[in-house]
Amino acid sequence: DAGVIQSPRHEVTEMGQEVTLRCKPISGHDYLFWYRQTMMRGLELLIYFNNNVPIDDSGMPEDRFSAKMPNASFSTLKIQPSEPRDSAVYFCASSLISGGVYEQYFGPGTRLTVT
Amino acid sequence: QQQVKQSPQSLIVQKGGISIINCAYENTAFDYFPWYQQFPGKGPALLIAIRPDVSEKKEGRFTISFNKSAKQFSLHIMDSQPGDSATYFCAASKPPRNTGKLIFGQGTTLQVKP
């Protein structure tokens, strides 16, 4: 298995532009998580899905952020309009809850820089 | 009550030494405590995990010690090696609904000097 795939790996954009981050979870996994990592705030859970349905979006910082999961093999995180404070590494992770084991498999991340 | 507090923020250890990272939690409903390891430029990866029905779990040079009454758990890295230099995150998860949602600590950056 190729693991969790994220694209792009790096994104540089100007303030006010729309940014779309993409994620392909591991085949067969039924949970998908979006995280943001910064030096100041550490690893923050933004939103997660179960069987393509958003379960908890309480970590989404504001209405500029939106996430979708149209099918079991694809999810997007969109920021519109982007701001410099959105600069961070965004991780997607997927998991399959089995026997109470909650291991999450993380992708390589997308490093977003908003100038 | 949802927080997991991790310390220290950074740690420098000589090669061959013991690295110890501590975490504390408040919510007694947590029932799964993993540690994740993250190398620069990579996503976190599961290192070792424990459930509260045991006090210790060992995998190679990595050991989790769990103190249920104190609501604390720690990661011990024996015979630390330069290749162990990474950021370590503790986490916790709880029922119901087997959500799989993990609450992460702030992370500890470990540097092992040769």
Short mmCIF file of C-alpha atoms in Angstrom, two decimals:
data_model
loop_
_atom_site.label_atom_id
_atom_site.label_comp_id
_atom_site.label_asym_id
_atom_site.label_seq_id
_atom_site.Cartn_x
_atom_site.Cartn_y
_atom_site.Cartn_z
CA ASP A 1 0.00 0.00 0.00
CA ALA A 2 1.28 3.48 -0.84
CA GLY A 3 0.12 4.97 2.44
CA VAL A 4 -1.75 8.24 2.76
CA ILE A 5 -1.07 10.45 -0.22
CA GLN A 6 -1.20 14.23 -0.02
CA SER A 7 -0.81 16.86 -2.70
CA PRO A 8 0.73 19.24 -3.24
CA ARG A 9 3.71 18.73 -0.94
CA HIS A 10 4.48 22.43 -0.96
CA GLU A 11 2.22 25.36 -1.74
CA VAL A 12 3.16 29.02 -1.83
CA THR A 13 0.36 31.47 -2.42
CA GLU A 14 -0.49 35.09 -1.92
CA MET A 15 -2.86 36.37 0.69
CA GLY A 16 -6.43 36.32 -0.52
CA GLN A 17 -5.99 33.40 -2.89
CA GLU A 18 -7.89 30.14 -2.64
CA VAL A 19 -5.89 27.09 -1.59
CA THR A 20 -6.99 23.47 -1.99
CA LEU A 21 -5.17 20.64 -0.30
CA ARG A 22 -5.83 17.06 -1.34
CA CYS A 23 -5.70 13.72 0.39
CA LYS A 24 -6.07 10.10 -0.61
CA PRO A 25 -6.49 7.85 2.45
CA ILE A 26 -5.35 4.28 2.73
CA SER A 27 -7.77 1.98 0.93
CA GLY A 28 -10.28 0.43 3.31
CA HIS A 29 -9.82 2.96 6.08
CA ASP A 30 -13.07 4.46 7.33
CA TYR A 31 -11.79 7.49 9.24
CA LEU A 32 -10.04 10.51 7.79
CA PHE A 33 -8.51 13.35 9.79
CA TRP A 34 -7.14 16.74 8.84
CA TYR A 35 -4.52 18.31 11.14
CA ARG A 36 -2.56 21.54 11.15
CA GLN A 37 0.91 21.75 12.68
CA THR A 38 2.70 24.92 13.72
CA MET A 39 5.52 25.63 16.11
CA MET A 40 3.28 27.72 18.32
CA ARG A 41 0.19 25.52 18.49
CA GLY A 42 1.58 22.06 17.85
CA LEU A 43 -0.63 19.46 16.16
CA GLU A 44 -4.25 20.59 15.95
CA LEU A 45 -7.14 18.45 14.76
CA LEU A 46 -9.23 20.47 12.32
CA ILE A 47 -11.93 18.03 11.23
CA TYR A 48 -12.52 14.33 10.84
CA PHE A 49 -14.79 12.12 8.78
CA ASN A 50 -16.24 8.66 9.29
CA ASN A 51 -17.42 6.86 6.18
CA ASN A 52 -17.21 10.15 4.25
CA VAL A 53 -19.44 12.00 6.73
CA PRO A 54 -18.00 14.91 8.76
CA ILE A 55 -18.21 14.00 12.44
CA ASP A 56 -16.48 16.83 14.24
CA ASP A 57 -15.42 20.11 12.69
CA SER A 58 -14.98 22.00 15.95
CA GLY A 59 -11.28 22.47 15.23
CA MET A 60 -11.84 24.36 11.99
CA PRO A 61 -10.54 27.83 12.83
CA GLU A 62 -13.10 29.87 10.92
CA ASP A 63 -15.46 29.93 7.98
CA ARG A 64 -12.59 30.44 5.56
CA PHE A 65 -11.80 26.75 6.05
CA SER A 66 -13.92 24.00 4.54
CA ALA A 67 -13.41 20.27 4.02
CA LYS A 68 -15.16 17.71 1.89
CA MET A 69 -14.97 13.99 1.36
CA PRO A 70 -16.96 13.16 -1.76
CA ASN A 71 -15.96 9.49 -1.68
CA ALA A 72 -13.95 7.01 0.34
CA SER A 73 -10.74 7.66 -1.55
CA PHE A 74 -10.54 11.44 -1.69
CA SER A 75 -10.80 14.47 0.57
CA THR A 76 -10.05 18.16 0.19
CA LEU A 77 -9.31 20.97 2.61
CA LYS A 78 -9.97 24.40 1.17
CA ILE A 79 -8.97 27.79 2.49
CA GLN A 80 -10.66 30.78 0.91
CA PRO A 81 -9.40 33.46 1.21
CA SER A 82 -6.00 32.48 2.58
CA GLU A 83 -4.13 34.61 5.12
CA PRO A 84 -0.48 34.64 6.24
CA ARG A 85 -1.48 33.14 9.61
CA ASP A 86 -2.67 30.04 7.77
CA SER A 87 0.95 29.19 6.99
CA ALA A 88 1.55 25.75 8.48
CA VAL A 89 2.03 22.10 7.63
CA TYR A 90 -1.29 20.38 7.00
CA PHE A 91 -1.50 16.64 7.55
CA CYS A 92 -4.10 14.18 6.49
CA ALA A 93 -4.38 10.90 8.38
CA SER A 94 -6.58 7.84 8.03
CA SER A 95 -7.44 4.96 10.29
CA LEU A 96 -9.44 1.79 10.58
CA ILE A 97 -10.86 1.18 14.01
CA SER A 98 -10.19 -2.45 14.75
CA GLY A 99 -10.49 -4.08 18.16
CA GLY A 100 -10.32 -0.70 19.83
CA VAL A 101 -6.99 0.15 18.23
CA TYR A 102 -6.99 3.72 17.02
CA GLU A 103 -3.76 3.90 15.04
CA GLN A 104 -3.74 6.80 12.64
CA TYR A 105 -1.56 6.72 9.55
CA PHE A 106 -0.32 10.16 8.57
CA GLY A 107 0.52 11.43 5.14
CA PRO A 108 3.73 13.37 4.43
CA GLY A 109 1.96 16.71 4.83
CA THR A 110 1.52 19.84 2.73
CA ARG A 111 3.65 22.80 3.70
CA LEU A 112 1.59 25.91 3.04
CA THR A 113 3.15 29.34 2.89
CA VAL A 114 0.88 32.35 2.47
CA THR A 115 2.70 35.59 1.67
CA GLN B 1 -10.47 17.88 30.65
CA GLN B 2 -9.66 17.15 27.03
CA GLN B 3 -6.04 18.17 27.29
CA VAL B 4 -2.95 16.06 27.39
CA LYS B 5 0.01 17.91 28.87
CA GLN B 6 3.48 16.88 27.73
CA SER B 7 6.91 17.71 29.10
CA PRO B 8 9.64 18.62 28.53
CA GLN B 9 9.30 20.69 25.38
CA SER B 10 12.82 19.75 24.34
CA LEU B 11 15.39 17.25 25.51
CA ILE B 12 19.07 16.68 24.81
CA VAL B 13 20.56 13.30 25.69
CA GLN B 14 23.96 11.77 25.12
CA LYS B 15 24.21 8.63 23.00
CA GLY B 16 23.59 5.60 25.18
CA GLY B 17 21.60 7.55 27.74
CA ILE B 18 17.97 7.24 28.75
CA SER B 19 15.42 9.66 27.32
CA ILE B 20 12.28 10.23 29.38
CA ILE B 21 9.20 12.12 28.21
CA ASN B 22 6.19 12.60 30.43
CA CYS B 23 2.49 13.18 29.82
CA ALA B 24 -0.42 13.89 32.12
CA TYR B 25 -4.15 13.84 31.50
CA GLU B 26 -7.32 14.75 33.37
CA ASN B 27 -10.09 12.81 31.70
CA THR B 28 -10.36 9.39 33.33
CA ALA B 29 -12.43 8.16 30.38
CA PHE B 30 -9.31 7.97 28.21
CA ASP B 31 -8.59 4.33 27.46
CA TYR B 32 -5.85 4.31 24.85
CA PHE B 33 -2.48 6.06 25.06
CA PRO B 34 -0.21 6.02 22.02
CA TRP B 35 3.12 7.67 21.36
CA TYR B 36 3.91 9.00 17.92
CA GLN B 37 7.34 9.73 16.48
CA GLN B 38 7.91 12.41 13.85
CA PHE B 39 11.06 12.97 11.83
CA PRO B 40 11.65 16.31 10.09
CA GLY B 41 9.68 16.58 6.88
CA LYS B 42 7.57 13.52 7.68
CA GLY B 43 4.20 12.88 9.23
CA PRO B 44 3.93 11.39 12.72
CA ALA B 45 4.01 7.60 12.93
CA LEU B 46 2.83 5.30 15.71
CA LEU B 47 5.71 4.17 17.90
CA ILE B 48 4.09 2.30 20.78
CA ALA B 49 0.76 2.35 22.61
CA ILE B 50 -0.70 1.19 25.91
CA ARG B 51 -4.08 0.62 27.53
CA PRO B 52 -4.76 1.46 31.19
CA ASP B 53 -5.15 -2.18 32.23
CA VAL B 54 -1.36 -2.61 32.21
CA SER B 55 1.32 -0.55 33.93
CA GLU B 56 4.09 -1.04 31.43
CA LYS B 57 4.65 -2.00 27.82
CA LYS B 58 8.01 -2.57 26.23
CA GLU B 59 8.97 -2.81 22.59
CA GLY B 60 12.68 -3.02 22.00
CA ARG B 61 14.34 0.04 23.48
CA PHE B 62 11.02 1.85 23.93
CA THR B 63 8.93 1.47 27.08
CA ILE B 64 5.69 3.12 28.16
CA SER B 65 5.11 3.37 31.89
CA PHE B 66 1.54 4.05 32.96
CA ASN B 67 0.33 5.29 36.33
CA LYS B 68 -3.46 5.21 36.35
CA SER B 69 -3.90 6.71 39.82
CA ALA B 70 -1.65 9.66 39.00
CA LYS B 71 -3.12 9.97 35.49
CA GLN B 72 0.34 10.05 34.01
CA PHE B 73 2.25 8.06 31.44
CA SER B 74 5.76 8.31 30.14
CA LEU B 75 7.98 7.15 27.33
CA HIS B 76 11.43 5.80 28.13
CA ILE B 77 13.99 5.35 25.39
CA MET B 78 16.83 3.17 26.57
CA ASP B 79 20.30 3.33 25.01
CA SER B 80 19.27 6.42 23.04
CA GLN B 81 20.78 6.69 19.58
CA PRO B 82 21.29 9.66 17.23
CA GLY B 83 18.69 8.06 14.95
CA ASP B 84 16.13 8.54 17.72
CA SER B 85 16.41 12.31 17.28
CA ALA B 86 12.86 13.33 16.41
CA THR B 87 9.75 14.94 17.84
CA TYR B 88 7.65 12.71 20.07
CA PHE B 89 3.95 13.19 20.73
CA CYS B 90 1.89 11.50 23.38
CA ALA B 91 -1.83 11.16 22.77
CA ALA B 92 -5.00 9.82 24.31
CA SER B 93 -8.31 8.55 23.05
CA LYS B 94 -11.60 7.61 24.62
CA PRO B 95 -14.90 5.94 23.92
CA PRO B 96 -17.77 6.12 23.18
CA ARG B 97 -18.47 5.43 19.58
CA ASN B 98 -14.87 4.38 18.90
CA THR B 99 -14.35 7.67 17.16
CA GLY B 100 -10.66 7.17 16.81
CA LYS B 101 -10.16 10.81 17.71
CA LEU B 102 -6.79 11.35 19.37
CA ILE B 103 -5.93 14.21 21.69
CA PHE B 104 -2.25 15.02 21.18
CA GLY B 105 0.24 16.55 23.57
CA GLN B 106 2.36 19.51 22.49
CA GLY B 107 5.34 17.41 21.47
CA THR B 108 8.91 16.96 22.69
CA THR B 109 11.89 17.53 20.45
CA LEU B 110 14.59 15.01 21.30
CA GLN B 111 18.18 15.45 20.26
CA VAL B 112 20.59 12.59 20.89
CA LYS B 113 24.20 13.72 20.73
CA PRO B 114 26.80 11.27 19.38
#
